[in-house]
Coordinates of C-alpha atoms and ligand atoms in Angstrom, one line a residue:
Chain A
M7 CA -37.5 48.0 58.7
K8 CA -40.4 50.4 58.7
K9 CA -40.2 52.0 55.2
L10 CA -38.3 51.7 51.9
E11 CA -39.0 54.5 49.6
I12 CA -38.0 54.7 45.9
K13 CA -38.3 58.2 44.4
N14 CA -38.2 59.0 40.7
L15 CA -35.4 56.2 40.0
H16 CA -33.8 56.5 36.7
V17 CA -31.4 53.7 35.9
S18 CA -29.3 52.9 32.9
V19 CA -27.2 50.0 31.8
E20 CA -24.4 50.5 29.3
G21 CA -26.1 53.9 28.2
K22 CA -29.5 52.5 27.8
E23 CA -32.2 53.7 30.0
I24 CA -34.1 50.8 31.7
L25 CA -35.7 52.3 34.7
K26 CA -37.6 55.7 33.7
G27 CA -38.9 57.1 37.0
V28 CA -39.9 54.6 39.2
N29 CA -41.7 55.6 42.5
L30 CA -42.7 53.0 45.1
T31 CA -43.1 52.9 48.8
I32 CA -43.0 49.5 50.8
N33 CA -44.2 49.8 54.4
E34 CA -43.6 47.7 57.5
H35 CA -45.2 44.1 57.2
E36 CA -46.3 44.5 53.6
T37 CA -45.8 41.9 51.0
V38 CA -45.8 43.6 47.6
A39 CA -46.3 41.5 44.4
L40 CA -44.2 43.3 41.5
L41 CA -45.9 42.3 38.2
G42 CA -45.1 43.1 34.7
P43 CA -44.0 41.7 31.4
N44 CA -40.7 40.4 30.8
G45 CA -37.8 42.7 30.1
H46 CA -39.6 45.7 31.6
G47 CA -37.2 46.3 34.5
K48 CA -38.4 44.3 37.5
S49 CA -35.2 42.6 38.0
T50 CA -33.2 45.8 37.3
L51 CA -35.1 47.5 40.1
L52 CA -34.2 44.6 42.5
S53 CA -30.5 44.7 41.6
V54 CA -30.4 48.4 41.9
I55 CA -31.7 48.3 45.4
M56 CA -29.1 45.7 46.4
G57 CA -26.6 47.7 44.7
H58 CA -25.3 45.8 41.5
P59 CA -22.4 47.7 40.1
K60 CA -23.5 47.0 36.5
Y61 CA -26.2 49.7 36.7
Q62 CA -26.0 53.5 37.0
V63 CA -28.6 55.4 38.8
T64 CA -28.7 58.7 36.8
E65 CA -31.4 60.2 38.9
G66 CA -33.8 59.5 42.0
E67 CA -33.3 58.3 45.5
I68 CA -33.9 55.2 47.5
F69 CA -34.3 55.4 51.4
I70 CA -34.6 52.9 53.9
D71 CA -35.9 54.3 57.1
G72 CA -34.9 57.8 55.9
E73 CA -31.2 56.6 55.3
D74 CA -29.8 57.0 51.7
V75 CA -29.4 53.6 50.3
L76 CA -27.6 54.5 47.2
K77 CA -24.6 55.9 49.4
L78 CA -24.1 52.4 51.0
T79 CA -22.0 49.7 49.6
V80 CA -23.5 46.2 48.8
D81 CA -22.5 44.6 52.0
E82 CA -23.7 47.6 54.1
R83 CA -27.1 47.4 52.5
S84 CA -27.0 43.7 53.5
K85 CA -26.3 44.7 56.9
K86 CA -29.1 47.2 57.0
G87 CA -31.3 44.0 56.5
I88 CA -31.9 44.1 52.7
F89 CA -31.8 40.8 50.8
L90 CA -32.2 39.8 47.3
A91 CA -32.9 36.1 46.3
M92 CA -31.5 36.3 42.8
Q93 CA -33.1 35.2 39.6
Y94 CA -30.0 33.6 38.5
P95 CA -27.7 33.1 41.5
S96 CA -24.1 32.8 40.5
E97 CA -21.9 29.6 40.5
V98 CA -18.6 30.3 42.5
P99 CA -16.1 27.6 41.9
G100 CA -14.1 26.3 44.7
V101 CA -16.0 28.2 47.4
I102 CA -17.7 25.7 49.8
N103 CA -21.3 26.4 50.4
S104 CA -21.0 26.1 54.1
D105 CA -18.0 28.4 54.1
F106 CA -20.1 30.9 52.3
L107 CA -23.1 30.6 54.7
R108 CA -21.1 31.0 57.7
A109 CA -19.2 33.9 56.4
S110 CA -22.6 35.4 55.5
I111 CA -23.9 34.7 59.1
N112 CA -20.8 36.1 60.7
A113 CA -20.9 39.3 58.6
H114 CA -24.2 39.9 60.4
R115 CA -22.7 39.4 63.9
E116 CA -20.4 41.1 66.3
T117 CA -18.7 37.7 67.3
P118 CA -18.3 34.8 65.0
I119 CA -20.9 32.1 65.3
K120 CA -19.6 28.9 67.1
L121 CA -19.0 26.0 64.6
F122 CA -21.4 23.9 66.7
E123 CA -24.1 26.4 66.7
F124 CA -23.8 27.0 63.0
Y125 CA -24.2 23.3 62.1
R126 CA -27.1 23.1 64.4
E127 CA -28.8 26.0 62.6
L128 CA -27.7 24.7 59.1
D129 CA -29.2 21.3 59.9
K130 CA -32.4 22.6 61.2
V131 CA -33.0 25.2 58.4
S132 CA -31.8 22.6 55.8
K133 CA -34.3 20.0 57.1
S134 CA -37.0 22.6 57.0
M135 CA -36.1 23.2 53.4
D136 CA -35.9 19.6 52.4
I137 CA -32.1 20.3 51.5
P138 CA -29.8 17.3 51.9
M139 CA -27.0 18.3 54.2
D140 CA -24.4 17.3 51.5
M141 CA -25.5 20.4 49.6
A142 CA -23.6 22.4 52.2
T143 CA -20.2 20.6 51.4
R144 CA -20.7 21.4 47.6
Y145 CA -19.2 24.4 45.9
L146 CA -21.6 27.3 46.0
N147 CA -24.4 26.5 43.3
E148 CA -21.7 24.9 41.1
G149 CA -23.6 22.1 39.3
F150 CA -26.7 22.7 41.3
S151 CA -30.1 22.3 39.5
G152 CA -32.4 25.3 39.0
G153 CA -34.6 24.1 41.8
E154 CA -31.5 23.5 44.2
K155 CA -30.4 27.1 43.7
K156 CA -33.6 28.8 44.2
R157 CA -33.7 26.7 47.5
N158 CA -30.2 27.6 48.5
E159 CA -31.3 31.1 48.2
I160 CA -34.3 30.7 50.4
L161 CA -32.0 28.9 52.9
Q162 CA -29.6 32.0 52.9
M163 CA -32.9 34.1 53.6
L164 CA -33.9 31.9 56.6
L165 CA -30.4 32.1 58.2
L166 CA -30.0 35.7 57.7
K167 CA -33.6 36.8 58.6
P168 CA -33.5 39.9 56.6
D169 CA -35.9 42.8 57.3
F170 CA -36.5 43.6 53.6
I171 CA -36.7 40.7 51.3
M172 CA -36.7 40.8 47.5
L173 CA -37.4 37.5 45.6
D174 CA -36.9 37.5 42.0
E175 CA -38.8 34.6 40.3
I176 CA -38.1 32.5 43.1
D177 CA -40.6 30.0 42.0
S178 CA -39.4 29.2 38.5
G179 CA -37.9 25.9 38.2
L180 CA -39.8 24.5 41.4
D181 CA -42.0 21.6 41.5
V182 CA -45.1 21.6 43.6
D183 CA -43.6 20.2 46.7
A184 CA -40.6 22.6 46.5
L185 CA -43.0 25.4 46.0
N186 CA -44.8 24.6 49.3
V187 CA -41.5 24.4 51.0
V188 CA -40.4 27.9 49.7
S189 CA -43.9 29.5 50.5
N190 CA -43.8 28.1 54.1
A191 CA -40.4 29.8 54.4
I192 CA -41.7 33.1 53.1
E193 CA -44.5 32.7 55.6
E194 CA -42.1 32.3 58.4
M195 CA -40.5 35.7 57.4
Q196 CA -43.8 37.4 57.2
N197 CA -44.6 36.1 60.8
N198 CA -41.1 37.6 61.6
N199 CA -42.4 41.0 60.5
S200 CA -40.2 41.2 57.3
S201 CA -41.4 43.1 54.4
L202 CA -41.2 41.5 51.0
L203 CA -41.2 42.6 47.2
V204 CA -41.9 39.6 45.2
V205 CA -41.6 39.1 41.5
S206 CA -43.3 36.1 40.0
H207 CA -45.1 35.0 36.9
Y208 CA -47.3 32.7 38.6
A209 CA -50.4 33.2 40.3
R210 CA -49.8 30.1 42.3
L211 CA -46.9 31.5 44.5
Y212 CA -49.0 34.5 45.3
S213 CA -52.0 32.4 46.3
L214 CA -49.7 30.9 48.9
I215 CA -48.1 33.8 50.2
K216 CA -51.0 36.3 50.1
P217 CA -49.4 39.6 49.2
T218 CA -50.9 42.6 50.7
R219 CA -50.6 44.8 47.5
A220 CA -49.5 44.4 43.9
V221 CA -47.8 46.9 41.6
V222 CA -47.3 46.9 37.9
M223 CA -44.1 47.8 36.2
I224 CA -44.2 48.6 32.5
N225 CA -41.5 50.4 30.4
G226 CA -39.4 51.0 33.5
K227 CA -42.3 52.6 35.6
I228 CA -44.7 51.5 38.2
V229 CA -47.9 52.2 36.4
V230 CA -50.4 50.6 38.6
D231 CA -50.2 50.3 42.5
G232 CA -53.4 48.7 44.0
S233 CA -54.7 45.7 45.9
A234 CA -53.8 42.2 45.6
A235 CA -56.9 41.7 43.5
L236 CA -54.5 43.0 40.6
I237 CA -52.9 39.7 40.6
D238 CA -56.0 37.5 39.6
R239 CA -57.0 40.2 37.1
I240 CA -53.6 40.0 35.3
D241 CA -53.6 36.1 35.5
K242 CA -57.0 36.1 33.8
E243 CA -56.8 39.0 31.6
G244 CA -53.2 39.7 31.1
Y245 CA -51.9 43.3 30.5
E246 CA -54.1 44.3 27.8
W247 CA -56.3 46.4 30.0
I248 CA -53.7 48.5 31.0
H249 CA -53.0 49.5 27.5
K250 CA -56.7 50.1 27.0
E251 CA -57.7 51.9 30.3
L252 CA -54.4 53.9 30.8
N253 CA -53.5 54.2 27.2
I254 CA -49.9 53.0 27.9
S255 CA -48.4 51.1 24.9
I256 CA -46.3 48.0 26.0
K257 CA -42.9 47.6 24.8
K258 CA -42.0 44.1 23.5
D259 CA -39.2 42.5 25.2
E260 CA -36.2 42.1 22.7
N261 CA -34.5 39.2 24.4
K262 CA -37.5 37.5 25.8
M263 CA -36.5 34.5 28.0
N264 CA -39.6 33.1 29.5
N265 CA -42.6 32.1 27.6
V266 CA -44.9 30.9 30.2
S267 CA -45.9 34.1 32.2
I268 CA -49.0 36.0 33.5
G269 CA -50.4 37.9 30.7
T270 CA -47.9 36.8 27.9
C271 CA -50.6 36.4 25.3
A272 CA -52.1 39.6 26.2
V273 CA -49.0 41.4 25.7
K274 CA -48.6 39.8 22.4
N275 CA -52.1 41.0 21.4
A276 CA -51.4 44.4 22.7
I277 CA -48.3 44.6 20.5
K278 CA -50.3 43.5 17.4
K279 CA -52.5 46.4 17.6
Chain B
M6 CA 6.0 8.5 56.3
I7 CA 9.1 6.6 54.9
D8 CA 11.8 8.6 54.0
F9 CA 13.3 6.0 51.6
L10 CA 15.9 7.4 49.5
N11 CA 18.9 7.0 51.7
K12 CA 17.8 4.3 53.7
N13 CA 17.2 0.6 53.4
I14 CA 13.8 -0.5 53.4
D15 CA 12.2 -3.9 52.8
G16 CA 10.4 -4.1 49.6
I17 CA 12.6 -1.3 48.1
S18 CA 15.7 -2.3 46.0
K19 CA 18.3 0.0 44.7
E20 CA 21.0 -0.1 42.0
K21 CA 23.4 2.4 40.4
L22 CA 24.1 2.0 36.6
N23 CA 26.4 4.7 35.0
N24 CA 24.8 7.9 35.6
V25 CA 21.4 6.5 36.8
C26 CA 20.2 5.7 40.3
K27 CA 17.4 3.0 40.1
I28 CA 14.9 2.5 42.8
N29 CA 12.6 -0.4 42.5
I30 CA 9.4 -0.3 44.6
N31 CA 8.5 -4.1 44.7
N32 CA 5.3 -4.1 47.0
N33 CA 2.7 -2.0 48.4
F34 CA 3.2 0.6 51.2
D35 CA 0.2 1.8 53.2
D36 CA 2.7 4.6 54.4
I37 CA 3.4 7.5 52.5
L38 CA 6.7 7.4 50.6
L39 CA 8.7 10.7 51.0
I40 CA 11.4 12.6 49.3
N41 CA 12.5 15.9 51.0
W42 CA 14.4 17.6 48.3
E43 CA 14.7 20.6 50.6
N44 CA 17.9 19.1 52.1
L45 CA 18.9 16.8 49.3
S46 CA 20.6 17.1 45.9
L47 CA 21.0 14.5 43.2
D48 CA 24.4 13.5 41.6
C49 CA 22.6 11.2 39.3
N50 CA 19.4 10.8 37.2
L51 CA 16.8 9.3 39.4
E52 CA 14.6 6.4 38.1
I53 CA 11.9 5.1 40.2
I54 CA 10.2 1.9 39.1
I55 CA 6.8 0.9 40.5
K56 CA 6.5 -2.7 40.0
E57 CA 3.5 -4.5 38.5
N58 CA 0.3 -4.2 40.5
V59 CA 1.9 -2.2 43.2
K60 CA 0.3 0.9 44.5
I61 CA 2.1 3.8 46.4
K62 CA 1.8 7.2 47.6
L63 CA 4.8 9.3 46.8
L64 CA 5.3 12.7 48.5
E65 CA 8.1 14.9 47.1
M66 CA 8.8 18.3 49.0
G67 CA 10.4 21.1 47.0
T68 CA 12.3 20.6 43.7
V69 CA 15.6 19.1 42.5
K70 CA 18.0 19.9 39.7
G71 CA 18.3 16.8 37.3
K72 CA 16.0 14.4 35.7
C73 CA 13.6 12.2 37.6
I74 CA 12.1 9.3 35.8
Y75 CA 9.1 7.3 37.0
R76 CA 7.9 4.0 35.5
V77 CA 4.7 2.7 36.5
K78 CA 4.6 -0.7 35.4
E79 CA 1.4 -2.9 34.4
N80 CA -1.7 -2.2 36.6
A81 CA 0.4 -0.2 39.2
T82 CA -0.6 3.0 40.6
L83 CA 1.2 6.1 41.7
I84 CA -0.4 8.7 43.7
H85 CA 2.0 11.6 43.6
N86 CA 2.2 14.8 45.7
F87 CA 4.6 17.5 44.7
I88 CA 4.5 20.2 47.5
F89 CA 6.4 23.5 47.1
L90 CA 6.1 25.5 50.4
A91 CA 9.4 27.3 50.7
S92 CA 12.1 27.1 48.0
G93 CA 11.0 27.1 44.2
G94 CA 13.5 26.1 41.6
D95 CA 13.6 23.9 38.4
A96 CA 12.2 20.5 38.2
F97 CA 12.1 18.0 35.2
K98 CA 10.1 14.8 35.5
E99 CA 9.1 12.1 33.2
I100 CA 6.3 9.6 33.8
F101 CA 5.9 6.3 31.8
L102 CA 2.7 4.5 32.0
D103 CA 2.4 0.9 31.1
K104 CA -0.9 -1.1 30.5
D105 CA -3.7 -0.3 33.0
A106 CA -1.3 1.9 35.0
S107 CA -2.4 5.0 36.5
W108 CA -0.7 8.0 37.8
E109 CA -2.3 11.2 39.6
G110 CA -0.1 14.1 40.2
I111 CA -1.0 16.8 42.5
N112 CA 1.0 20.0 42.8
A113 CA 0.5 22.7 45.4
D114 CA 2.9 25.3 44.8
L115 CA 3.1 28.4 47.4
S116 CA 6.8 28.8 47.1
T117 CA 8.3 32.5 47.2
E118 CA 10.8 31.8 44.5
N119 CA 10.8 31.3 40.7
V120 CA 9.7 27.9 39.6
H121 CA 10.2 26.2 36.1
F122 CA 8.4 22.7 36.3
I123 CA 8.6 20.6 33.2
L124 CA 6.6 17.2 33.3
H125 CA 6.1 14.8 30.5
C126 CA 3.7 11.9 31.0
Y127 CA 3.7 9.2 28.4
L128 CA 0.7 7.0 28.2
K129 CA 2.4 4.1 26.5
D130 CA -0.1 1.3 26.6
E131 CA -3.7 0.6 26.8
N132 CA -5.9 1.8 29.6
S133 CA -3.3 3.8 31.2
K134 CA -4.6 7.0 32.8
G135 CA -2.7 10.2 33.7
Y136 CA -4.2 13.1 35.8
F137 CA -2.6 16.2 37.0
K138 CA -3.9 19.1 39.0
L139 CA -2.1 22.3 40.1
S140 CA -2.8 25.2 42.3
T141 CA -0.2 27.8 42.3
L142 CA 0.2 31.2 43.6
S143 CA 2.8 33.7 42.1
K144 CA 3.5 37.1 43.6
N145 CA 5.8 39.7 44.2
Q146 CA 8.5 39.4 41.5
C147 CA 8.3 35.6 40.9
K148 CA 8.3 34.1 37.5
K149 CA 6.7 30.8 37.4
V150 CA 6.3 28.5 34.5
F151 CA 4.5 25.1 34.6
D152 CA 4.9 23.0 31.3
I153 CA 2.9 19.9 31.6
N154 CA 2.6 17.4 28.9
F155 CA 0.7 14.4 28.1
I156 CA 1.7 12.1 25.2
H157 CA -0.7 9.5 24.2
E158 CA 1.0 6.8 22.5
T159 CA -1.5 4.0 22.3
K160 CA -5.3 3.6 22.2
K161 CA -7.8 3.8 25.0
T162 CA -5.6 6.0 27.1
I163 CA -7.0 9.0 29.4
S164 CA -5.4 12.2 30.3
S165 CA -6.6 15.1 32.2
M166 CA -5.1 18.2 33.8
E167 CA -6.6 21.1 35.6
N168 CA -4.2 23.9 36.4
Y169 CA -5.4 26.7 38.6
G170 CA -3.3 29.8 39.5
V171 CA -3.4 33.3 41.1
V172 CA -1.0 36.0 40.2
Q173 CA -0.4 39.2 42.1
N174 CA 1.7 42.2 42.4
E175 CA 4.5 42.1 39.5
A176 CA 4.7 38.4 39.3
S177 CA 4.3 36.4 36.3
L178 CA 2.7 32.8 35.7
S179 CA 2.3 30.9 32.6
F180 CA 0.7 27.5 31.9
L181 CA 2.2 25.7 28.9
G182 CA 2.2 22.2 27.8
V183 CA 0.7 20.1 25.0
G184 CA -1.7 17.2 25.2
H185 CA -0.6 15.1 22.3
I186 CA -2.9 12.4 20.8
K187 CA -0.8 10.5 18.3
K188 CA -2.1 8.9 15.2
G189 CA -3.7 5.4 15.8
T190 CA -4.5 6.0 19.4
K191 CA -8.2 5.2 19.1
S192 CA -10.8 6.0 22.0
S193 CA -8.5 8.1 23.8
Q194 CA -9.5 11.1 26.0
A195 CA -7.5 14.3 26.8
R196 CA -9.1 17.0 28.8
Q197 CA -7.3 20.2 29.8
S198 CA -8.3 23.3 31.7
A199 CA -6.3 26.4 32.9
K200 CA -7.6 29.2 35.0
I201 CA -5.7 32.1 36.2
M202 CA -7.0 35.0 38.3
I203 CA -5.1 38.2 37.8
F204 CA -5.0 40.6 40.6
D205 CA -2.8 43.6 39.6
K206 CA -2.0 45.6 36.6
L207 CA 1.7 44.6 36.4
C208 CA 1.0 40.9 36.5
K209 CA 1.9 38.9 33.6
A210 CA -0.3 35.8 32.8
S211 CA -0.5 33.4 30.0
A212 CA -2.3 30.0 29.7
S213 CA -1.5 28.4 26.3
P214 CA -2.4 24.7 26.8
I215 CA -2.3 23.0 23.2
L216 CA -4.1 20.0 22.1
K217 CA -2.3 18.3 19.1
I218 CA -4.6 15.7 17.8
D219 CA -3.6 13.4 15.1
E220 CA -6.4 10.9 15.6
N221 CA -10.1 11.5 14.6
D222 CA -11.7 9.0 17.2
T223 CA -10.8 10.9 20.4
I224 CA -12.7 12.9 23.0
A225 CA -10.8 16.0 23.7
S226 CA -11.5 19.3 25.5
H227 CA -9.7 22.4 26.3
A228 CA -10.5 25.4 28.2
A229 CA -8.6 28.4 29.3
A230 CA -9.7 31.4 31.4
L231 CA -7.7 34.4 32.4
G232 CA -9.0 37.4 34.1
K233 CA -9.9 39.5 37.2
I234 CA -12.3 38.5 39.9
N235 CA -15.7 38.0 38.6
D236 CA -18.0 41.0 39.3
E237 CA -21.2 38.8 39.6
H238 CA -19.2 36.6 42.1
L239 CA -18.2 39.5 44.2
F240 CA -21.7 41.0 44.0
Y241 CA -23.3 37.8 45.1
L242 CA -21.0 37.4 48.3
M243 CA -21.3 41.1 49.2
S244 CA -25.1 40.9 48.9
R245 CA -24.9 38.6 51.9
G246 CA -22.9 41.1 53.8
I247 CA -19.5 39.9 53.4
S248 CA -17.1 42.9 52.9
E249 CA -15.4 43.6 49.5
S250 CA -11.9 42.5 51.0
E251 CA -13.1 39.3 52.6
A252 CA -15.3 38.4 49.5
K253 CA -12.2 38.7 47.3
K254 CA -10.1 36.6 49.6
I255 CA -13.0 33.8 49.7
I256 CA -13.4 33.8 45.8
T257 CA -9.5 33.6 45.4
L258 CA -9.2 30.6 48.1
G259 CA -11.7 29.0 45.8
Y260 CA -9.1 28.9 43.1
L261 CA -6.6 27.2 45.3
N262 CA -8.4 25.2 47.9
P263 CA -9.6 22.4 45.7
I264 CA -6.2 21.1 45.7
L265 CA -6.5 20.4 49.3
P266 CA -8.6 17.1 49.3
H267 CA -6.0 15.7 46.9
I268 CA -3.3 16.0 49.5
F269 CA -3.1 12.6 51.2
D270 CA -1.2 13.4 54.5
E271 CA -3.6 15.4 57.0
D272 CA -1.0 17.5 58.6
L273 CA 0.5 18.5 55.1
R274 CA -3.0 19.4 54.1
K275 CA -3.3 21.5 57.2
S276 CA -0.2 23.3 56.5
V277 CA -0.8 23.8 52.8
E278 CA -4.1 25.3 53.8
K279 CA -2.4 27.6 56.4
Y280 CA 0.2 28.6 53.7
I281 CA -2.5 29.4 51.1
L282 CA -4.1 31.7 53.7
E283 CA -1.1 33.5 54.9
R284 CA 0.5 34.0 51.4
L285 CA -2.5 35.4 49.7
Ligands
ADP323 N1 -26.2 44.4 30.4 C1 -27.3 45.0 29.8 N2 -27.1 45.7 28.8 C2 -28.2 46.0 27.9 N3 -29.4 45.8 28.3 C3 -29.7 45.1 29.3 C4 -28.7 44.5 30.2 N4 -29.0 44.1 31.4 C5 -30.5 44.1 31.1 N5 -30.8 44.8 30.0 C6 -32.2 45.1 29.7 O1 -33.0 45.7 30.5 C7 -34.4 45.5 30.3 C8 -35.1 45.1 31.6 O2 -34.4 43.8 32.0 P1 -35.0 43.1 33.5 O3 -34.9 44.1 34.4 O4 -34.3 41.8 33.6 O5 -36.4 42.7 33.1 P2 -37.5 41.8 33.8 O6 -36.9 41.4 35.2 O7 -38.7 42.6 34.0 O8 -37.8 40.7 33.0 C9 -34.4 44.2 29.3 O9 -34.9 44.9 28.1 C10 -33.0 43.9 29.1 O10 -32.7 43.6 28.0
MG324 MG1 -36.4 39.4 35.8

């Protein structure tokens, strides 16, 4: 992938506008940190790029290397190299994980992968992810712990080697060792020339994967687009300065989910004013 | 496999009393005991008695008109596969479990005809356990009814059933049945879950498992889910490049395939798997 462009994107869900004119371009080899308080539309943006049917795009465009992404079905987007590691991966009963992984790989190939080759690859990648092989024989995400689900997402990323990778809070629920394993996998993709768009609330993941740029989403818009130095600033100061310097009032998340986040306190302070 | 109904087999004795054919299974068999109803009919009620401490695997292919009774004696085990691949039909089964007896009934139904399966499992004595698991596909104009009942008659009895179904075209599918925990059956457990995936507008589906609990000291759970394919599941699979039609197929197989590990004969397991793939 050379370039992903999002132009004036407006998105609603069940009649409520969530994204209100997002503009964002991601170039080849970039790792972009997507920051912002809870409930401001980060997951929505990622899901819309992937093509989740729940969201209606009411205005705007998304292009990948000049091609209209919004015209493509979800599976076609995947075949163009777009990948989303989900914040909450679905549990799919009765579907054996390895069958799903093999079908995913085959969807990206002309001829089906040989069984022997598949298991060799799976074994290699599972080992690098510290995933026991028996996870492949379990039902897809069913009864997986939070950390196992996240690692299973990264395992899929490694198997599919996508060009444009979106990671939605991939580090939540991971212990220090798992975080290192995941960041090594991300580094492998960076070396593989993939571009990344990464949502996280923790400076720790970012310090490991070293984004080349950071953007901040507030109230359904990208309001700041700058260098990776933004991450440290927000980690230390929260989002209050955005309120002060840019005079943007920050909407409170009605159904807040995550208490520990970069700048949570600052958001609360900003709202009190 | 041992086709034992019309043959003399060491360890199996038979007698006919009035209108009942009694078959006693007196010792363990490593081999699977087979009744193939596809080319048999019954001119009497059938009663199969599994003697104390005996453990067997019994495979029944297809259905038969007429009542079949199974008595699982103290500490005996009956692992039971009901496989309907071709014809459907009516079936009426009663299972009686003595002390420490256990019964595991596995029903894979891919028949292309109507099915009316009635089963009553009586947990008559302490520490008896009954388990039933079903995978069924109802399509075209088929009407299928599974009426599976567990009756807890004493304390410390355990029952569990998991019914999974897929209904397509204009077919109908209903899961009936009662889990009845009678008064005085302390420390018993009953679990029921029913799931039906509905494909088309003209399908009829119902799942009304009922728990009748007359005793306070019990653990009971109860879940029924009916509906279309889950959009989140579909999105998840498609986001990995899998086409919509294949994703639907994989998700639907996920409803039916979990029966496979419970089918004890390997060749049969493979052919059930093949039938599921072909008929879907
Ligand atoms: N199905 C839905 N119906 C109504 N509102 C929704 C729905 N899904 C998400 N939202 C709202 O969209 C907003 C953005 O959510 P999300 O994109 O998950 O935020 P973030 O990832 O930044 O925390 C939130 O206010 C959330 O409540
Ligand atoms: Mg989110």
